[in-house]
Tab-separated table of C-alpha atoms in Angstrom:
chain	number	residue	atom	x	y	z
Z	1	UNK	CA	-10.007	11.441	14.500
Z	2	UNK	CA	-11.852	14.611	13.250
Z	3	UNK	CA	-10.066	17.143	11.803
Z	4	UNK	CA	-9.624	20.727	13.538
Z	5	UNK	CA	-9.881	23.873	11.948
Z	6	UNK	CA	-6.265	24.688	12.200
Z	7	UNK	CA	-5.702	21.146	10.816
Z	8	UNK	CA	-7.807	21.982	7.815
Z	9	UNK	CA	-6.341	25.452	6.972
Z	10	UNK	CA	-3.130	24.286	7.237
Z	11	UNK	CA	-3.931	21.340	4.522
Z	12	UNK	CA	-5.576	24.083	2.430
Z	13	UNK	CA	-2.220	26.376	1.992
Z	14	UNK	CA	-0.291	23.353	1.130
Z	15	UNK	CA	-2.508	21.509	-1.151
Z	16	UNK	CA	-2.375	24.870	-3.387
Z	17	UNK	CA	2.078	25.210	-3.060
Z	18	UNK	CA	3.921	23.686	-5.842
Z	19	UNK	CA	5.848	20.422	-4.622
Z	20	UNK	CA	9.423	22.180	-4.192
Z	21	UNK	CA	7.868	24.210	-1.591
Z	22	UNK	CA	5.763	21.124	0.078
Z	23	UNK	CA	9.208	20.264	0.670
Z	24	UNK	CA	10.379	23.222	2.102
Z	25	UNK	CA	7.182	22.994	4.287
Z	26	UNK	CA	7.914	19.104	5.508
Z	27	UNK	CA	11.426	20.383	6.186
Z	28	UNK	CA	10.119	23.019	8.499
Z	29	UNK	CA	8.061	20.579	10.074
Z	30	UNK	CA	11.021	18.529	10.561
Z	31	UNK	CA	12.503	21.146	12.073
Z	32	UNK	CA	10.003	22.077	14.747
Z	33	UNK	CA	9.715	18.334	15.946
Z	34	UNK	CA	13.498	18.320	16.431
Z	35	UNK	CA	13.517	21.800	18.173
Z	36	UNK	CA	10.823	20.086	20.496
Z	37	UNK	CA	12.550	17.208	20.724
Z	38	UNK	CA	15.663	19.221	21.618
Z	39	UNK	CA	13.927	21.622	24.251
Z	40	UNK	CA	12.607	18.576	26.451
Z	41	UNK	CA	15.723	16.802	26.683
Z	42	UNK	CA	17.173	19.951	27.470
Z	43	UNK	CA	14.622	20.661	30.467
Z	44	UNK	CA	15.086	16.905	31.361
Z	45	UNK	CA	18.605	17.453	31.587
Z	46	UNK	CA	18.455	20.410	34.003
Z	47	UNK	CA	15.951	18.817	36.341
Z	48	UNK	CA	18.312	15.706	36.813
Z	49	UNK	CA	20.944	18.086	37.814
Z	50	UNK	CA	18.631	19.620	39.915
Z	51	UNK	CA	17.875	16.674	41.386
Z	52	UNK	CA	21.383	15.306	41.582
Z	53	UNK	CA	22.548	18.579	43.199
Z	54	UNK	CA	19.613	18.177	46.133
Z	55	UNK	CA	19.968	14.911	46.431
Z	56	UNK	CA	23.130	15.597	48.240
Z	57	UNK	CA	21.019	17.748	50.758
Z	58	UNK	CA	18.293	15.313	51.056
Z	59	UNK	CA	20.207	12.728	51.516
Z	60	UNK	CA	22.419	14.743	54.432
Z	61	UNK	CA	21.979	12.129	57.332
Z	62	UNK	CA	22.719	14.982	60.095
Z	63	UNK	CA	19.902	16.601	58.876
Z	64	UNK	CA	16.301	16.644	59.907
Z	65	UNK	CA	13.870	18.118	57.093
Z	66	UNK	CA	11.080	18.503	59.298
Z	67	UNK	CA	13.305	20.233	61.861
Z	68	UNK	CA	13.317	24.167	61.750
């Protein structure tokens, strides 16, 4: 997999910080993924309340959903 240039200048900074902050720069990273992680369950969350809420509408057998 080739490298991109963000890839590469991000390598660069950190191959010239001294190891306590390489940490403090893995912990960051850390951070992000779990903040990601976080976000999408969150929007996963409110579209199967979404869907659970129009599911009752849907699912209406009086109602016709082509019917104006």
């Amino acid at each position: 997999m080739e490298e991109t240039l963000i890839e590469r200048k991000v390598l660069k900074e950190v191959e010239g910080l001294p190891s306590e902050l390489v940490e403090e720069v893995i912990d960051f990273i850390e951070f992000l993924k779990a903040k990601k992680i976080k976000k999408e369950r969150k929007d996963d969350s409110y579209l199967s309340l979404q869907q659970e809420n129009l599911k009752k509408i849907w699912d209406t057998k009086g109602e016709d959903l082509y019917e104006l």
